[in-house]
PDB file of C-alpha atoms in Angstrom:
ATOM      1  CA  MET A  16      52.237  29.430-105.312  1.00  0.00           C
ATOM      2  CA  GLU A  17      54.450  29.239-108.405  1.00  0.00           C
ATOM      3  CA  GLU A  18      53.234  28.942-111.901  1.00  0.00           C
ATOM      4  CA  GLY A  19      53.879  25.507-113.490  1.00  0.00           C
ATOM      5  CA  GLU A  20      54.415  23.796-110.218  1.00  0.00           C
ATOM      6  CA  ARG A  21      52.184  20.989-108.819  1.00  0.00           C
ATOM      7  CA  TYR A  22      50.713  21.141-105.402  1.00  0.00           C
ATOM      8  CA  ASN A  23      48.888  19.001-102.847  1.00  0.00           C
ATOM      9  CA  ILE A  24      46.037  21.202-101.648  1.00  0.00           C
ATOM     10  CA  GLY A  25      43.936  20.695 -98.471  1.00  0.00           C
ATOM     11  CA  PHE A  26      40.390  21.979 -98.564  1.00  0.00           C
ATOM     12  CA  ARG A  27      37.116  21.901 -96.745  1.00  0.00           C
ATOM     13  CA  GLU A  28      33.606  21.982 -98.075  1.00  0.00           C
ATOM     14  CA  ASP A  29      31.186  24.712 -97.038  1.00  0.00           C
ATOM     15  CA  LYS A  30      27.486  24.110 -96.463  1.00  0.00           C
ATOM     16  CA  ASP A  31      26.751  24.628-100.167  1.00  0.00           C
ATOM     17  CA  GLY A  32      29.257  21.961-101.272  1.00  0.00           C
ATOM     18  CA  ARG A  33      31.862  24.491-102.483  1.00  0.00           C
ATOM     19  CA  LYS A  34      35.527  23.549-101.949  1.00  0.00           C
ATOM     20  CA  ILE A  35      37.366  26.199-100.016  1.00  0.00           C
ATOM     21  CA  VAL A  36      41.181  25.898-100.223  1.00  0.00           C
ATOM     22  CA  ASP A  37      42.939  25.953 -96.874  1.00  0.00           C
ATOM     23  CA  LEU A  38      46.050  28.093 -97.515  1.00  0.00           C
ATOM     24  CA  SER A  39      47.822  26.516 -94.567  1.00  0.00           C
ATOM     25  CA  CYS A  40      47.460  23.024 -96.223  1.00  0.00           C
ATOM     26  CA  ILE A  41      49.321  23.559 -99.480  1.00  0.00           C
ATOM     27  CA  SER A  42      52.531  21.829-100.308  1.00  0.00           C
ATOM     28  CA  LYS A  43      54.557  21.213-103.508  1.00  0.00           C
ATOM     29  CA  SER A  44      53.934  17.689-104.667  1.00  0.00           C
ATOM     30  CA  ASP A  45      57.225  17.287-106.519  1.00  0.00           C
ATOM     31  CA  SER A  46      59.393  17.683-103.431  1.00  0.00           C
ATOM     32  CA  VAL A  47      57.649  15.354-101.025  1.00  0.00           C
ATOM     33  CA  ASN A  48      59.652  12.995 -98.814  1.00  0.00           C
ATOM     34  CA  PRO A  49      57.219   9.915 -98.619  1.00  0.00           C
ATOM     35  CA  MET A  50      58.533   8.567 -95.357  1.00  0.00           C
ATOM     36  CA  LEU A  51      58.492  12.054 -93.609  1.00  0.00           C
ATOM     37  CA  SER A  52      54.961  12.553 -94.788  1.00  0.00           C
ATOM     38  CA  TYR A  53      53.960   9.054 -93.659  1.00  0.00           C
ATOM     39  CA  MET A  54      55.422   9.466 -90.215  1.00  0.00           C
ATOM     40  CA  TYR A  55      53.833  12.869 -89.892  1.00  0.00           C
ATOM     41  CA  ALA A  56      50.422  11.645 -90.925  1.00  0.00           C
ATOM     42  CA  LYS A  57      50.742   8.797 -88.293  1.00  0.00           C
ATOM     43  CA  GLU A  58      51.490  11.340 -85.604  1.00  0.00           C
ATOM     44  CA  PHE A  59      48.791  13.616 -86.822  1.00  0.00           C
ATOM     45  CA  SER A  60      46.224  10.724 -86.629  1.00  0.00           C
ATOM     46  CA  LYS A  61      47.503   9.563 -83.205  1.00  0.00           C
ATOM     47  CA  ALA A  62      46.880  12.960 -81.737  1.00  0.00           C
ATOM     48  CA  ARG A  63      43.226  12.643 -82.865  1.00  0.00           C
ATOM     49  CA  HIS A  64      42.742   8.979 -82.098  1.00  0.00           C
ATOM     50  CA  THR A  65      40.417   9.342 -79.085  1.00  0.00           C
ATOM     51  CA  VAL A  66      38.055  11.664 -80.945  1.00  0.00           C
ATOM     52  CA  ASN A  67      38.040   9.535 -84.162  1.00  0.00           C
ATOM     53  CA  LYS A  68      37.376   6.310 -82.145  1.00  0.00           C
ATOM     54  CA  GLN A  69      34.676   7.998 -80.093  1.00  0.00           C
ATOM     55  CA  LYS A  70      32.881   9.172 -83.269  1.00  0.00           C
ATOM     56  CA  ASN A  71      33.389   5.848 -84.926  1.00  0.00           C
ATOM     57  CA  ASP A  72      31.878   4.022 -81.985  1.00  0.00           C
ATOM     58  CA  GLU A  73      28.924   6.430 -81.933  1.00  0.00           C
ATOM     59  CA  ARG A  74      28.159   6.708 -85.676  1.00  0.00           C
ATOM     60  CA  VAL A  75      29.188   3.419 -87.288  1.00  0.00           C
ATOM     61  CA  THR A  76      27.018   0.246 -86.900  1.00  0.00           C
ATOM     62  CA  HIS A  77      27.935  -3.067 -88.331  1.00  0.00           C
ATOM     63  CA  GLN A  78      27.460  -6.777 -87.550  1.00  0.00           C
ATOM     64  CA  ALA A  79      31.081  -7.885 -87.520  1.00  0.00           C
ATOM     65  CA  THR A  80      32.338  -9.617 -84.409  1.00  0.00           C
ATOM     66  CA  ASP A  81      35.903 -10.603 -85.501  1.00  0.00           C
ATOM     67  CA  GLY A  82      37.677  -7.468 -84.511  1.00  0.00           C
ATOM     68  CA  TYR A  83      37.424  -3.687 -84.439  1.00  0.00           C
ATOM     69  CA  TYR A  84      36.100  -1.998 -87.643  1.00  0.00           C
ATOM     70  CA  TRP A  85      36.490   1.569 -88.782  1.00  0.00           C
ATOM     71  CA  GLY A  86      33.943   3.349 -90.929  1.00  0.00           C
ATOM     72  CA  LYS A  87      35.410   4.509 -94.262  1.00  0.00           C
ATOM     73  CA  LYS A  88      35.964   8.102 -93.172  1.00  0.00           C
ATOM     74  CA  TYR A  89      37.444   7.143 -89.835  1.00  0.00           C
ATOM     75  CA  ALA A  90      39.699   4.477 -91.301  1.00  0.00           C
ATOM     76  CA  TRP A  91      41.089   7.048 -93.654  1.00  0.00           C
ATOM     77  CA  ARG A  92      41.607   9.575 -90.784  1.00  0.00           C
ATOM     78  CA  GLU A  93      43.424   7.013 -88.663  1.00  0.00           C
ATOM     79  CA  PHE A  94      45.524   5.253 -91.264  1.00  0.00           C
ATOM     80  CA  GLY A  95      45.439   6.956 -94.687  1.00  0.00           C
ATOM     81  CA  LEU A  96      45.917  10.698 -94.397  1.00  0.00           C
ATOM     82  CA  VAL A  97      49.194  10.549 -96.304  1.00  0.00           C
ATOM     83  CA  ILE A  98      47.186   9.880 -99.552  1.00  0.00           C
ATOM     84  CA  SER A  99      43.837  10.955-100.854  1.00  0.00           C
ATOM     85  CA  LYS A 100      40.579   9.291 -99.636  1.00  0.00           C
ATOM     86  CA  ASP A 101      39.900   7.972-103.087  1.00  0.00           C
ATOM     87  CA  ALA A 102      43.391   6.340-103.329  1.00  0.00           C
ATOM     88  CA  PHE A 103      43.052   4.862 -99.871  1.00  0.00           C
ATOM     89  CA  TYR A 104      39.673   3.295-100.534  1.00  0.00           C
ATOM     90  CA  ALA A 105      40.735   1.968-104.026  1.00  0.00           C
ATOM     91  CA  TYR A 106      44.000   0.526-102.525  1.00  0.00           C
ATOM     92  CA  LEU A 107      42.006  -1.257 -99.722  1.00  0.00           C
ATOM     93  CA  GLU A 108      39.618  -2.595-102.340  1.00  0.00           C
ATOM     94  CA  GLN A 109      42.436  -3.828-104.613  1.00  0.00           C
ATOM     95  CA  ILE A 110      44.324  -5.628-101.928  1.00  0.00           C
ATOM     96  CA  GLY A 111      41.117  -7.171-100.585  1.00  0.00           C
ATOM     97  CA  HIS A 112      41.313  -5.755 -97.109  1.00  0.00           C
ATOM     98  CA  PRO A 113      38.529  -7.234 -94.884  1.00  0.00           C
ATOM     99  CA  LYS A 114      35.415  -5.019 -94.802  1.00  0.00           C
ATOM    100  CA  VAL A 115      31.764  -5.257 -93.871  1.00  0.00           C
ATOM    101  CA  PRO A 116      28.736  -3.202 -94.830  1.00  0.00           C
ATOM    102  CA  CYS A 117      27.771  -0.640 -92.239  1.00  0.00           C
ATOM    103  CA  ILE A 118      25.397   2.165 -91.531  1.00  0.00           C
ATOM    104  CA  THR A 119      26.874   5.572 -90.706  1.00  0.00           C
ATOM    105  CA  ALA A 120      24.736   8.007 -88.726  1.00  0.00           C
ATOM    106  CA  ASN A 121      25.484  11.600 -88.006  1.00  0.00           C
ATOM    107  CA  PRO A 122      23.761  12.817 -84.893  1.00  0.00           C
ATOM    108  CA  ASP A 123      23.920  16.382 -86.178  1.00  0.00           C
ATOM    109  CA  MET A 124      21.718  15.472 -89.108  1.00  0.00           C
ATOM    110  CA  ALA A 125      18.296  14.008 -88.379  1.00  0.00           C
ATOM    111  CA  PHE A 126      17.367  10.786 -90.227  1.00  0.00           C
ATOM    112  CA  SER A 127      20.946  10.264 -91.479  1.00  0.00           C
ATOM    113  CA  ASN A 128      21.485   6.572 -91.785  1.00  0.00           C
ATOM    114  CA  ASP A 129      23.769   6.105 -94.790  1.00  0.00           C
ATOM    115  CA  PRO A 130      24.889   2.673 -96.024  1.00  0.00           C
ATOM    116  CA  SER A 131      28.741   2.567 -96.125  1.00  0.00           C
ATOM    117  CA  THR A 132      31.692   0.319 -95.602  1.00  0.00           C
ATOM    118  CA  ALA A 133      33.679  -0.447 -92.487  1.00  0.00           C
ATOM    119  CA  TYR A 134      37.323  -1.736 -92.654  1.00  0.00           C
ATOM    120  CA  LYS A 135      38.879  -4.158 -90.185  1.00  0.00           C
ATOM    121  CA  GLU A 136      41.441  -2.417 -88.120  1.00  0.00           C
ATOM    122  CA  GLU A 137      43.853  -5.427 -88.058  1.00  0.00           C
ATOM    123  CA  GLY A 138      46.215  -5.040 -90.996  1.00  0.00           C
ATOM    124  CA  LEU A 139      45.405  -1.390 -91.889  1.00  0.00           C
ATOM    125  CA  ALA A 140      48.642   0.067 -90.552  1.00  0.00           C
ATOM    126  CA  GLU A 141      50.723  -2.602 -92.228  1.00  0.00           C
ATOM    127  CA  ALA A 142      48.941  -2.196 -95.525  1.00  0.00           C
ATOM    128  CA  MET A 143      49.639   1.573 -95.561  1.00  0.00           C
ATOM    129  CA  GLU A 144      53.168   1.034 -94.514  1.00  0.00           C
ATOM    130  CA  LEU A 145      53.758  -1.408 -97.312  1.00  0.00           C
ATOM    131  CA  LEU A 146      52.233   0.976 -99.836  1.00  0.00           C
ATOM    132  CA  ILE A 147      54.426   3.917 -98.825  1.00  0.00           C
ATOM    133  CA  THR A 148      57.660   2.016 -98.289  1.00  0.00           C
ATOM    134  CA  THR A 149      57.437   0.525-101.716  1.00  0.00           C
ATOM    135  CA  ALA A 150      56.318   3.745-103.505  1.00  0.00           C
ATOM    136  CA  GLU A 151      58.623   4.802-106.308  1.00  0.00           C
ATOM    137  CA  LYS A 152      58.346   8.234-107.938  1.00  0.00           C
ATOM    138  CA  LYS A 153      57.081   7.976-111.521  1.00  0.00           C
ATOM    139  CA  THR A 154      56.305  11.574-112.447  1.00  0.00           C
ATOM    140  CA  LYS A 155      56.935  14.936-110.748  1.00  0.00           C
ATOM    141  CA  ALA A 156      53.992  14.386-108.471  1.00  0.00           C
ATOM    142  CA  LEU A 157      52.863  10.648-108.769  1.00  0.00           C
ATOM    143  CA  TYR A 158      54.076   7.491-107.175  1.00  0.00           C
ATOM    144  CA  LYS A 159      53.647   3.847-108.075  1.00  0.00           C
ATOM    145  CA  SER A 160      53.865   0.764-105.863  1.00  0.00           C
ATOM    146  CA  PRO A 161      53.993  -2.889-106.874  1.00  0.00           C
ATOM    147  CA  HIS A 162      51.121  -3.439-104.405  1.00  0.00           C
ATOM    148  CA  TYR A 163      48.719  -0.977-106.085  1.00  0.00           C
ATOM    149  CA  SER A 164      47.941  -0.804-109.755  1.00  0.00           C
ATOM    150  CA  LYS A 165      47.269   2.981-109.980  1.00  0.00           C
ATOM    151  CA  ARG A 166      49.600   5.914-109.599  1.00  0.00           C
ATOM    152  CA  PHE A 167      48.882   8.046-106.487  1.00  0.00           C
ATOM    153  CA  SER A 168      50.190  11.166-104.858  1.00  0.00           C
ATOM    154  CA  ILE A 169      51.727  11.323-101.533  1.00  0.00           C
ATOM    155  CA  ARG A 170      50.866  14.543 -99.597  1.00  0.00           C
ATOM    156  CA  GLY A 171      53.548  16.853 -98.348  1.00  0.00           C
ATOM    157  CA  VAL A 172      53.604  17.473 -94.601  1.00  0.00           C
ATOM    158  CA  GLU A 173      51.951  20.914 -95.080  1.00  0.00           C
ATOM    159  CA  ALA A 174      49.010  19.319 -97.002  1.00  0.00           C
ATOM    160  CA  ILE A 175      48.198  16.558 -94.464  1.00  0.00           C
ATOM    161  CA  THR A 176      44.800  17.313 -92.960  1.00  0.00           C
ATOM    162  CA  ASP A 177      41.857  15.152 -91.912  1.00  0.00           C
ATOM    163  CA  LYS A 178      39.370  17.403 -93.758  1.00  0.00           C
ATOM    164  CA  LYS A 179      39.828  16.167 -97.364  1.00  0.00           C
TER     165      LYS A 179
END
């Protein structure tokens, strides 16, 4: 890493909640090609679709009957890896993407029934494509879209991971 440069950094959390940087998931944020990153993120997610869908089906419970809904984490993993989780959720909130309350259960943790949100699958891919295709660079590391009121970073290919 070079002093004074800005980076997108992938990390994981250990059992004590400490963030551990994954050195293989670091990319300079000022030299990102948004469309290349977006296409890579789509392929990355496509390769993990079966596992993500299985986990979503097993762990996310909701009452919606008007289509398929993805729990927050799985929606991000399927459609939003090119940006941070927080930006993805805030963008969906701002555009009023259809959502329902849900319960997320983790079979590895006894008694885990956490209230959460599930997003309707229909329109998610189009919403992300609109965000990325209209993104304009505003600073060395941040982008702005007319469809989202906040500035956001687009991850470089090397920093795209489904961990954080």
